[in-house]
Coordinates of C-alpha atoms and ligand atoms in Angstrom, one line a residue:
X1 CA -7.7 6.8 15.5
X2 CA -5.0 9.3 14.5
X3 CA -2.7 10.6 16.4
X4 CA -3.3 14.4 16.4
X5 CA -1.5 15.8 19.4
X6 CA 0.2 18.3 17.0
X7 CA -2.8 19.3 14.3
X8 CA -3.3 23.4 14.3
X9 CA -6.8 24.8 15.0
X10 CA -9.2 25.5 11.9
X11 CA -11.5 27.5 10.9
X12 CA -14.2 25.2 11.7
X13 CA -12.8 23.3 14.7
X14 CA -10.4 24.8 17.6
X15 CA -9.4 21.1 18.5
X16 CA -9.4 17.9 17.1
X17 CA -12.0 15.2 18.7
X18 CA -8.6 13.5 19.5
X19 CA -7.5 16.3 21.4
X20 CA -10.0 16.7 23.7
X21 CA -11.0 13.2 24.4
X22 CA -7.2 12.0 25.3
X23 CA -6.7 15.8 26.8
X24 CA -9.8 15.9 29.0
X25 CA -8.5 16.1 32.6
X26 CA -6.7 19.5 31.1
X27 CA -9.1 20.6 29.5
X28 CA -12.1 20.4 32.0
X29 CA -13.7 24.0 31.9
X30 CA -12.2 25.5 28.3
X31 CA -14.8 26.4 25.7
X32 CA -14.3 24.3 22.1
X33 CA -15.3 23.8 18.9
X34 CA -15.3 20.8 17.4
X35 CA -17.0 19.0 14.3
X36 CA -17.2 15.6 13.1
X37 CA -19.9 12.8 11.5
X38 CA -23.3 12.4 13.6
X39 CA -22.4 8.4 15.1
X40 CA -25.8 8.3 17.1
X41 CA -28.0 10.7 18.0
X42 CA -30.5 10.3 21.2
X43 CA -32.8 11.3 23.6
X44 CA -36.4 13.2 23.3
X45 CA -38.0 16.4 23.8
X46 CA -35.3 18.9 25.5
X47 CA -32.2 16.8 26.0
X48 CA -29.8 15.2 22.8
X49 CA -27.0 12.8 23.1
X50 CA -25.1 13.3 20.2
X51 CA -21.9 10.9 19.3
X52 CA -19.6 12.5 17.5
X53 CA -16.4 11.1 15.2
X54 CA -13.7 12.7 13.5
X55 CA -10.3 10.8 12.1
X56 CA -8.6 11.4 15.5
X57 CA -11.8 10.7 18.2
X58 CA -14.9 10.7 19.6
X59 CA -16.6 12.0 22.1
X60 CA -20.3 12.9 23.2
X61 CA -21.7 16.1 23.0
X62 CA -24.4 17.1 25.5
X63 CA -27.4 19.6 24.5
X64 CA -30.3 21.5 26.3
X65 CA -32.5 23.2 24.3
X66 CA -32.7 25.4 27.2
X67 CA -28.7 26.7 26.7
X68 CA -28.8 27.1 23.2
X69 CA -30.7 28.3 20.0
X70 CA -34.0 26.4 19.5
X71 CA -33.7 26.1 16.1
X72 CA -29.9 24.7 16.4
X73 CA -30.9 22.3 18.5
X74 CA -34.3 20.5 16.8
X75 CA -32.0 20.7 13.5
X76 CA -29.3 18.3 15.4
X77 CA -31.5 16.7 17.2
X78 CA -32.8 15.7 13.7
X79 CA -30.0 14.9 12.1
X80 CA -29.7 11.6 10.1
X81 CA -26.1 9.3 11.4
X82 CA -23.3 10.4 9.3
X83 CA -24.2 13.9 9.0
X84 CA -21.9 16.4 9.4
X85 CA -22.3 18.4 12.6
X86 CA -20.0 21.5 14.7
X87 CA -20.5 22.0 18.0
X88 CA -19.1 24.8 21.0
X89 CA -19.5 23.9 23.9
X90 CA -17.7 23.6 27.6
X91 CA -15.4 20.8 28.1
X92 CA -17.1 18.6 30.9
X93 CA -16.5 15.5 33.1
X94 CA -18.9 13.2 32.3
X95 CA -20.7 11.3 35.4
X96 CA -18.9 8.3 36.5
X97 CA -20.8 5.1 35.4
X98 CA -22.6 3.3 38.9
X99 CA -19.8 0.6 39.7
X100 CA -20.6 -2.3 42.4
X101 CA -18.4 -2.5 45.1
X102 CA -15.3 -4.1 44.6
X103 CA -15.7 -3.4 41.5
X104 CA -12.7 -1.6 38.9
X105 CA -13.5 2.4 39.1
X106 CA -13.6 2.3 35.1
X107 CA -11.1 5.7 33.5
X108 CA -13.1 9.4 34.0
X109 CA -14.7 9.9 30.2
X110 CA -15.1 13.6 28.8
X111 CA -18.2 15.0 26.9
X112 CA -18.9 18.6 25.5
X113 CA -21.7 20.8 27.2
X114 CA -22.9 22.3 23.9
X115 CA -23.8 26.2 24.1
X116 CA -24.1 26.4 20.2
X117 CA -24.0 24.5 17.0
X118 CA -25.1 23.7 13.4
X119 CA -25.6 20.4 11.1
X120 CA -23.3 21.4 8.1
X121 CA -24.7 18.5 5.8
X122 CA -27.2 16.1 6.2
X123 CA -26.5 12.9 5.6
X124 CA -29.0 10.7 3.5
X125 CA -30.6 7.6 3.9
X126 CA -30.2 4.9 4.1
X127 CA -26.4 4.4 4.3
X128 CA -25.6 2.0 1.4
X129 CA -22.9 1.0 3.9
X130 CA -23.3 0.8 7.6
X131 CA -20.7 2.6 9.0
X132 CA -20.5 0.9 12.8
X133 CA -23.2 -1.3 12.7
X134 CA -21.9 -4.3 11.4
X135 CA -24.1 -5.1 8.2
X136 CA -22.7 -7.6 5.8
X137 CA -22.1 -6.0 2.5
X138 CA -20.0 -7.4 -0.6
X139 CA -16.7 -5.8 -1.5
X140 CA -18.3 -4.8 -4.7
X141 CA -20.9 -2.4 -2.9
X142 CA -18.4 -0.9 -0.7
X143 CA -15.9 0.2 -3.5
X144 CA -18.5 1.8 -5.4
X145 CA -19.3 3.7 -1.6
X146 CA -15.5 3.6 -0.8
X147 CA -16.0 7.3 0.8
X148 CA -18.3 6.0 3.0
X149 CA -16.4 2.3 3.2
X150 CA -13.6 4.5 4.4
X151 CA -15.1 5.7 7.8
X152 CA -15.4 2.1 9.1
X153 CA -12.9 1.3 11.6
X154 CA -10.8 -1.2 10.2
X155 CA -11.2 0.2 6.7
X156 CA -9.5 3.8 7.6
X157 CA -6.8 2.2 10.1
X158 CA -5.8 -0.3 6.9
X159 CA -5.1 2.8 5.1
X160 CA -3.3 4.0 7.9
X161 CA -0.7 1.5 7.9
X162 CA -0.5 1.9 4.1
X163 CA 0.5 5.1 4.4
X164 CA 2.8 4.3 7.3
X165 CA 4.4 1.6 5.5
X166 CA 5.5 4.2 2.5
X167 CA 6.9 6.7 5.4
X168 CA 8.9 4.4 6.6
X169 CA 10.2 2.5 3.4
X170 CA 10.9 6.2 2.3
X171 CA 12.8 6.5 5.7
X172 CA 14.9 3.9 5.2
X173 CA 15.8 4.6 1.5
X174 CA 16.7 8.2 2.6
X175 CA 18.9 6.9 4.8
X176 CA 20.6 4.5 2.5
X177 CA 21.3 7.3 0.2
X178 CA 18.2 6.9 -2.6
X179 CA 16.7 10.0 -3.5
X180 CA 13.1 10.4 -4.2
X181 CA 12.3 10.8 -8.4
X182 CA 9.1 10.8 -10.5
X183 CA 9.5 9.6 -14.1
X184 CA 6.9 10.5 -16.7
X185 CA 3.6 7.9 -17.1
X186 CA 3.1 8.6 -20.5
X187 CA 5.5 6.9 -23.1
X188 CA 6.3 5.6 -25.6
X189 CA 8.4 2.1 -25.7
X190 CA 7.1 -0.7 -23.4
X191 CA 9.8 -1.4 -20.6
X192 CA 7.5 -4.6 -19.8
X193 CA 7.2 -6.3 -23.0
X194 CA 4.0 -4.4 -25.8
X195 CA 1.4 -7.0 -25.0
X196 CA -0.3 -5.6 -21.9
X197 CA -0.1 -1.5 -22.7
X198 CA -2.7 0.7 -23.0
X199 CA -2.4 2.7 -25.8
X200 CA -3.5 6.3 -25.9
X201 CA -3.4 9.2 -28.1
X202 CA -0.8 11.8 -27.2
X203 CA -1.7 15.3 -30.1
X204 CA -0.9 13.4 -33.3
X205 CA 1.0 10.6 -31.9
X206 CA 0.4 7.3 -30.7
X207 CA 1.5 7.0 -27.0
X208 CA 1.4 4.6 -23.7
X209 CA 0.8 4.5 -20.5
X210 CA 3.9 3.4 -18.2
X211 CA 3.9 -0.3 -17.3
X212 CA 6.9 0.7 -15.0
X213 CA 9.5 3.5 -14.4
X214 CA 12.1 1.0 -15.2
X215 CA 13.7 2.8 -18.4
X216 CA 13.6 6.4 -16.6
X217 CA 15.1 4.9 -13.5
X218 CA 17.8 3.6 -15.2
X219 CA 18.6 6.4 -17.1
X220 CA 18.1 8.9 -13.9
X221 CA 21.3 6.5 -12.5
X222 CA 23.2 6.4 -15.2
X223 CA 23.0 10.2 -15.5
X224 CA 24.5 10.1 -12.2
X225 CA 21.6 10.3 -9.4
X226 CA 23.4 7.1 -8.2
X227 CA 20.6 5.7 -5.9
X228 CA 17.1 6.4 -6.6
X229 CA 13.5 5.7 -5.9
X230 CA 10.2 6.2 -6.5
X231 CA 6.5 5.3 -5.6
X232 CA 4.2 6.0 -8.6
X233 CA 1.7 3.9 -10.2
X234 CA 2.1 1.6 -13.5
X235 CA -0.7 0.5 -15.6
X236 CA -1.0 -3.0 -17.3
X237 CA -3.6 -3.8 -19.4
X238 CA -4.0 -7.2 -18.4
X239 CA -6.9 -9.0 -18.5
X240 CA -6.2 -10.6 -15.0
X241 CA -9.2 -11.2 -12.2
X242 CA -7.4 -12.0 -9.5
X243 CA -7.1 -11.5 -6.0
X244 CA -3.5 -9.9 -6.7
X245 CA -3.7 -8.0 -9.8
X246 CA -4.9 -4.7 -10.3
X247 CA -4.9 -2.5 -13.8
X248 CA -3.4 0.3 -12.0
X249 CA -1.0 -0.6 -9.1
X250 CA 1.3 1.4 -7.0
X251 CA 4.8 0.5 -7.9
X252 CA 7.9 1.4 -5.2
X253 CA 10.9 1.3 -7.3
X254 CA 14.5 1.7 -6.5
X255 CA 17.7 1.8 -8.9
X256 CA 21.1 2.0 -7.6
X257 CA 25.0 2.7 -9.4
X258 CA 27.6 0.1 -8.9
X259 CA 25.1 -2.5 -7.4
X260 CA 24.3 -6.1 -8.2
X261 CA 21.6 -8.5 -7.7
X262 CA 22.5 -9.4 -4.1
X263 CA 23.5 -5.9 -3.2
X264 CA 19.7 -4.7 -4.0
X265 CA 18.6 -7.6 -2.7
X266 CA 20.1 -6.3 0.8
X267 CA 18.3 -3.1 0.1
X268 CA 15.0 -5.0 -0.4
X269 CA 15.2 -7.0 2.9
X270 CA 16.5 -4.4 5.0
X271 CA 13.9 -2.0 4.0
X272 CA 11.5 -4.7 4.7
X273 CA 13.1 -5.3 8.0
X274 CA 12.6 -1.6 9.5
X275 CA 9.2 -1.2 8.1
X276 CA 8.0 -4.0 10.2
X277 CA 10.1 -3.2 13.1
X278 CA 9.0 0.6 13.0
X279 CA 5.2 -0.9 12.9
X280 CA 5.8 -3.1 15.9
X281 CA 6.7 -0.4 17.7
X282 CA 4.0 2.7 16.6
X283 CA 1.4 1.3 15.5
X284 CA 0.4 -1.3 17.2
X285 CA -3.1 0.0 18.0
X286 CA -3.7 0.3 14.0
X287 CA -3.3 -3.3 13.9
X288 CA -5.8 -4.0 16.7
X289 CA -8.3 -2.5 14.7
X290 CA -7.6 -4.4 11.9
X291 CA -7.7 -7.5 14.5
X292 CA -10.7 -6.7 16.0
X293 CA -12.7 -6.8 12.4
X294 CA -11.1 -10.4 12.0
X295 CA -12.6 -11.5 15.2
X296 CA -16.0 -10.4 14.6
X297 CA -15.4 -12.4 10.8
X298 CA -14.3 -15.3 12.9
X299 CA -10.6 -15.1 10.9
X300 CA -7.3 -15.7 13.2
X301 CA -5.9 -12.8 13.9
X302 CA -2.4 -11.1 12.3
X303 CA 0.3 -10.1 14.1
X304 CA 3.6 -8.3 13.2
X305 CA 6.3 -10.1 13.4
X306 CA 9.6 -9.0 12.6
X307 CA 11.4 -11.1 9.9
X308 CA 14.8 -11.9 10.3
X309 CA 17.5 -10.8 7.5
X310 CA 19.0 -12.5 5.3
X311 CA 15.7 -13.7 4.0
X312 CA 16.4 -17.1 2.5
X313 CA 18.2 -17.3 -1.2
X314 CA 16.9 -20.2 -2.9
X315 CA 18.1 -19.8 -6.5
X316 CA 15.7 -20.6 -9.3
X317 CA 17.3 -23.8 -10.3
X318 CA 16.8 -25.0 -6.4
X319 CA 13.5 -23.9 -6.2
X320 CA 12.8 -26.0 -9.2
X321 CA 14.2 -28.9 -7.5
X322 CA 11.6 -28.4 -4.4
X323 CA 8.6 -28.2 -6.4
X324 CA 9.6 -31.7 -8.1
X325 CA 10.5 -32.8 -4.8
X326 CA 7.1 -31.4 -3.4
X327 CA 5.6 -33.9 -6.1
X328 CA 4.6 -30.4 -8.6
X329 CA 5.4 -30.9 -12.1
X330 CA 7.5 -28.6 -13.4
X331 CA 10.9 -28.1 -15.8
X332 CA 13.3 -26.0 -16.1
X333 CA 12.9 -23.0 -17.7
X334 CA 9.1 -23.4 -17.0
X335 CA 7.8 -20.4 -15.0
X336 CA 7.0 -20.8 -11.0
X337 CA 4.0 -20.6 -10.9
X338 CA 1.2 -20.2 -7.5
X339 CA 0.8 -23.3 -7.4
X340 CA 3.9 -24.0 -7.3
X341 CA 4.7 -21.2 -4.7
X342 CA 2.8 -23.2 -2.9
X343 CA 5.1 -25.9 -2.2
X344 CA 8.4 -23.6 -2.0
X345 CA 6.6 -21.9 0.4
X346 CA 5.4 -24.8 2.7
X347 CA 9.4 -25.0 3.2
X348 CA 9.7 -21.2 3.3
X349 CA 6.5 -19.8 4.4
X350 CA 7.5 -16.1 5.0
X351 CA 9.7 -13.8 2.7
X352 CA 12.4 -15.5 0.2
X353 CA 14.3 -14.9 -2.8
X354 CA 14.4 -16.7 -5.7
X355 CA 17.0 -15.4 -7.8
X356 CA 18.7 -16.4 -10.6
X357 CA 16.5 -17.0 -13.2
X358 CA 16.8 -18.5 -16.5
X359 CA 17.8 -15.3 -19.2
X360 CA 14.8 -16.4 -21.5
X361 CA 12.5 -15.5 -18.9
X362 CA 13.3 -12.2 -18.0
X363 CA 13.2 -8.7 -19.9
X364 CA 15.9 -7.4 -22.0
X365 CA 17.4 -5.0 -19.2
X366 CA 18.5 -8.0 -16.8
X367 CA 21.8 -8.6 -16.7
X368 CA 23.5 -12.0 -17.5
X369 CA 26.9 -13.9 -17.1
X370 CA 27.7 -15.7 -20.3
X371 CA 29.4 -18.1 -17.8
X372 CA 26.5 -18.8 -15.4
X373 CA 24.1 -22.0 -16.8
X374 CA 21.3 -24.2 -15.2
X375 CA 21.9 -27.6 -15.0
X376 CA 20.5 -28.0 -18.7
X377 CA 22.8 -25.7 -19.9
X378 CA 20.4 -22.8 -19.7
X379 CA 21.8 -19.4 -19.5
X380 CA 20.7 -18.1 -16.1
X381 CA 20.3 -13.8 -15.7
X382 CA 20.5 -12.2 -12.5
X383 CA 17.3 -11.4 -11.9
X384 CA 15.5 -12.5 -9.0
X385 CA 11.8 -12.4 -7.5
X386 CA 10.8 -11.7 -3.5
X387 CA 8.0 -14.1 -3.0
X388 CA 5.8 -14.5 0.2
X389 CA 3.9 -17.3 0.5
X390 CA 2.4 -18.2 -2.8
X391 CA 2.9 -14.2 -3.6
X392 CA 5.1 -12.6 -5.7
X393 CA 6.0 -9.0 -3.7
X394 CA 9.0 -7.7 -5.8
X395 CA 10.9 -8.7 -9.3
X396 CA 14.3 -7.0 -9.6
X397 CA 18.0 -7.7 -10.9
X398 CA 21.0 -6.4 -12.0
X399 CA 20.6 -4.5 -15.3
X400 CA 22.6 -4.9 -18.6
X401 CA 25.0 -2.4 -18.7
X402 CA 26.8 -3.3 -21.9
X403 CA 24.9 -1.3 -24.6
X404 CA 25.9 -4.4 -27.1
X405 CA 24.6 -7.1 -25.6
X406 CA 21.4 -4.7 -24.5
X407 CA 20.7 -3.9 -28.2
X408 CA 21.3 -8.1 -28.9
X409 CA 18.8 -8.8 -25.5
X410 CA 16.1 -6.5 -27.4
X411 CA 17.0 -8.5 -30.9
X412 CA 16.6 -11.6 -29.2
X413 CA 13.1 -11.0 -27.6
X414 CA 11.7 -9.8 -31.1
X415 CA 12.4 -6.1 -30.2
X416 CA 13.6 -3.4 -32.6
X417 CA 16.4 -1.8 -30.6
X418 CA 15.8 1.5 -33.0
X419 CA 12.7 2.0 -30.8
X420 CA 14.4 1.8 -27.7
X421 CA 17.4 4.2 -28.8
X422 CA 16.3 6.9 -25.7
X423 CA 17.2 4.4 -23.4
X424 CA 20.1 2.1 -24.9
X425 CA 21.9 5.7 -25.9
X426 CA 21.9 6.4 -21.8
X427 CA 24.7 3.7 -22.3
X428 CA 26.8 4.5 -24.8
X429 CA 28.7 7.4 -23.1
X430 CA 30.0 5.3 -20.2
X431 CA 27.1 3.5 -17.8
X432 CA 27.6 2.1 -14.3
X433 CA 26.7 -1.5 -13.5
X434 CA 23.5 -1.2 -11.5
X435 CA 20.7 -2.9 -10.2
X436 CA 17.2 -2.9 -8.8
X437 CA 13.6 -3.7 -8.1
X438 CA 9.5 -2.7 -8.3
X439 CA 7.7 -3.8 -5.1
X440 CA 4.0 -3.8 -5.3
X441 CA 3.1 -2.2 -2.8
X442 CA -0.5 -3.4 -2.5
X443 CA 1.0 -6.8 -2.0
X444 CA 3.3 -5.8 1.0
X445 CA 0.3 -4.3 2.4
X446 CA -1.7 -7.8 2.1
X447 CA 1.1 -9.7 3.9
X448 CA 0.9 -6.6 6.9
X449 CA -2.7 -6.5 7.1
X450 CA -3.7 -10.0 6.3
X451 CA -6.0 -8.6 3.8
X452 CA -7.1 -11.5 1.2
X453 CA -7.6 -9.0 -2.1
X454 CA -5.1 -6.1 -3.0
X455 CA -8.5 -4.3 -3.6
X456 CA -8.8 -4.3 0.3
X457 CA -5.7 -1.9 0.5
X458 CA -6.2 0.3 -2.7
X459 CA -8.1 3.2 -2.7
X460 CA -10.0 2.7 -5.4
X461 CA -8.9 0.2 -7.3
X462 CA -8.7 0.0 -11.5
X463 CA -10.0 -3.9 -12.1
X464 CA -11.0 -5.0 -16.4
X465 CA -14.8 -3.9 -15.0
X466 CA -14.0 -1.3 -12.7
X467 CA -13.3 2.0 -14.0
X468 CA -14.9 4.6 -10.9
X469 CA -15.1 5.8 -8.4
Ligands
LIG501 P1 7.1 -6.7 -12.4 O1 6.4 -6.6 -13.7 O2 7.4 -8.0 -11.8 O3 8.6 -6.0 -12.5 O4 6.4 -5.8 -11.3 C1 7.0 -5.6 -10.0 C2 6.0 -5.9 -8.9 O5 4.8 -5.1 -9.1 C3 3.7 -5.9 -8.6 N1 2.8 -6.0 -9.8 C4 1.4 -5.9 -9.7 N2 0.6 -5.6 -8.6 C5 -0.7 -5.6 -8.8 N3 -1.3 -5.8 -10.1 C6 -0.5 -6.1 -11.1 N4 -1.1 -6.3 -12.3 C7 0.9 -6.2 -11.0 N5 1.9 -6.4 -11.8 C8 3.0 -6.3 -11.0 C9 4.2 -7.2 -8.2 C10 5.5 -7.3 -8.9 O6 6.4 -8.2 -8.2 N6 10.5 -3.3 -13.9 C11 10.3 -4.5 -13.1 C12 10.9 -4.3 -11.7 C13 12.4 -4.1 -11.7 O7 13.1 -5.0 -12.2 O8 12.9 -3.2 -11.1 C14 8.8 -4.8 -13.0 O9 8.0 -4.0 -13.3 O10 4.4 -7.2 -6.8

């Protein structure tokens, strides 16, 4: 539950459930109201039990037909679980539970001694999804009920930590100097390659939607933001069904000036570093919840441990070397694939980097030394991948910043650099070396949470047959 010492008063509540439930001793005597969803409701004739939840609590709210309005009290009394209900009431000790002797004297509990209240919306039924009783349904069922998916436990504190891991990656960029920007989502050049972009009509043009804010970022730095970064989401019209891929995906993106591959790379695993540190110590009770779901799946449960920086470097021509070793069958300049992962990572099961891939592989913006080859004479680029596991978390590099070999990079991957000329003329007036990289953030999230789909930790997820909610 959240934390909502600091919330303000509404105008349907005066506290939080939250508030009063941690705040009880305090508070014993003071009127309140408070509202919340209907978790059970009990008892006969003139007495009611009624459980009620909000995002920050719950608490039980005691009613006598006797102390309040008749018709108040049969409609609660009524009231389907989930409804909507606000109660006032006096704030009350509740009696102590009968304990044997010798027994632990278990912590005083709070209720509210309702004087008035009203069901604001009934909920129907039945639930399609059980909210605490713990009714097996597929993952299909609750994302097309994901508001009512949402009020389980483990669901809400998953999306907790999403949102926690975003503050604090946001922190830490701040405090490295990246400034927060939001490029536009509708384009039109691909920044990804033009296979997987959904087209759309913009008036009487043809347009896209962004596979990436790579082209803006890099512009926004070499107009002279210097470090920037942004969280925004990137479509691909992939025709992916995967555990990992989404249509729509959150992408966190930075782009800094007079960087390279490694220095990003630092940014990467130093950001990575404090989010997990900052989650060890805030939100530890976030990941119980999460833990206590796994339990009753019968799944091990995931704790957070801190990783330690440097994360590994194993250069692309190495990791090549491992999967052969690891008895995978695989070439040089042949993509790494999860299979493949899968035997890097039995060396290097948590975060690593595999940078330095071969040129042919990598978009027209990454960066190359003519001097740098494989070991067949490959030209290798500077771009690199953050893997975990078998899962790729992050793709970055250092960008081309010579606007010749940019316009030849575009040439050589079958572009026409006259549709890219909004972006190469960013260089032609004096551009910074820079670097960068897009972390799904979805993916981070799975590696937190121990979640098995990316679906698990999206909203509401975009999938080739998933278009609402
Ligand atoms: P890339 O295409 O590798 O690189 O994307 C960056 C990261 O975004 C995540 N990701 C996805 N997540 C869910 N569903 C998808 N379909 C999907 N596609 C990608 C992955 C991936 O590592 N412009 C570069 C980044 C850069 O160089 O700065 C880019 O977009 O976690």
């Amino acid at each position: 539950m959240r934390d909502s010492t600091s919330w303000e008063p509404t105008s349907y509540r005066t506290h939080t459930i939250g508030q009063v439930s941690q705040n009880g001793s305090s508070m014993v005597g003071s009127e309140v109201t408070i509202a919340g969803y209907a978790e059970t409701v009990r008892g006969r004739g003139a007495i009611c039990f009624l459980m009620l939840r909000d995002g920050t609590g719950r608490i039980q709210a005691f009613l006598k037909k006797d102390n309040m309005d008749e018709g108040s009290f049969d409609s609660i009394q009524a009231a389907s679980r989930e409804s909507t209900i606000q109660v006032t009431g006096v704030v009350a000790q509740k009696r102590p539970p009968k304990v044997a002797e010798g027994e632990p004297i278990p912590p005083p509990e709070y209720e509210v001694s309702v004087s008035s209240g009203s069901v604001l919306a009934v909920a129907a039924t039945p639930l399609p999804v059980g909210v605490t009783d713990d009714v097996q349904v597929g993952l299909d069922v609750r994302l097309d009920n994901r508001h009512l998916d949402l009020r389980r436990a483990h669901v809400n504190a998953m999306f907790q930590l999403r949102s926690k891991v975003l503050q604090y990656g946001r922190d830490h960029l701040i405090k490295e100097g990246f400034q927060e920007i939001n490029s536009p989502k509708i384009i039109a050049a691909a920044a990804e390659g033009g296979t997987n972009l959904f087209p759309m009509k913009y008036f009487e043009t043809d347009a896209y939607l962004s596979q990436s804010p790579q082209l803006y970022k890099q512009l926004a730095v070499l107009g002279g933001l210097e470090r920037v970064f942004e969280i925004g989401p990137a479509f691909r019209a992939e025709k992916h069904d995967t555990y990992r891929h989404l249509n729509e995906f959150i992408s966190f993106d930075i782009e800094g000036a007079w960087m390279d591959d490694e220095d990003v790379m630092g940014v990467q695993e130093r950001m990575i570093h404090h989010i997990w540190t900052e989650v060890s110590s805030n939100d530890q009770g976030l990941m119980e919840v999460v833990n206590e779901f796994r339990a009753s799946q019968g799944l091990d449960p995931v704790s957070v441990e801190i990783p330690s920086v440097p994360f590994p470097r194993i250069p692309y021509c190495d990791a090549i070397e491992i999967v052969k070793e690891g008895g995978g069958e695989i070439e040089w300049g042949d993509d790494i694939e999860s299979h493949h992962c899968d035997l890097i990572a039995a060396k290097y099961p948590g975060f690593h980097f595999l940078p330095r891939w071969p040129m042919a592989m990598k978009p027209f913006y990454i960066h190359h030394k003519e001097e740098e080859k494989g070991s067949t004479g490959g030209q290798l680029s500077r771009g690199f991948d953050l893997n975990y596991g078998r899962d790729e978390m992050t793709s970055g590099g250092a960008r081309e910043h010579r606007v010749d070999v940019l316009e030849q990079n575009l040439r050589n991957m079958g572009l026409e650099p006259k549709d890219f000329t909004f972006y190469t003329d960013g260089f032609r007036y004096g551009a910074p070396p820079h670097a960068g990289w897009g972390l799904g953030v979805a993916r981070l999230l799975m590696v937190l949470t121990g979640a098995g789909n990316v679906r698990e930790v999206v909203l509401f997820p975009r999938d080739r047959s998933r278009v609402t909610p």
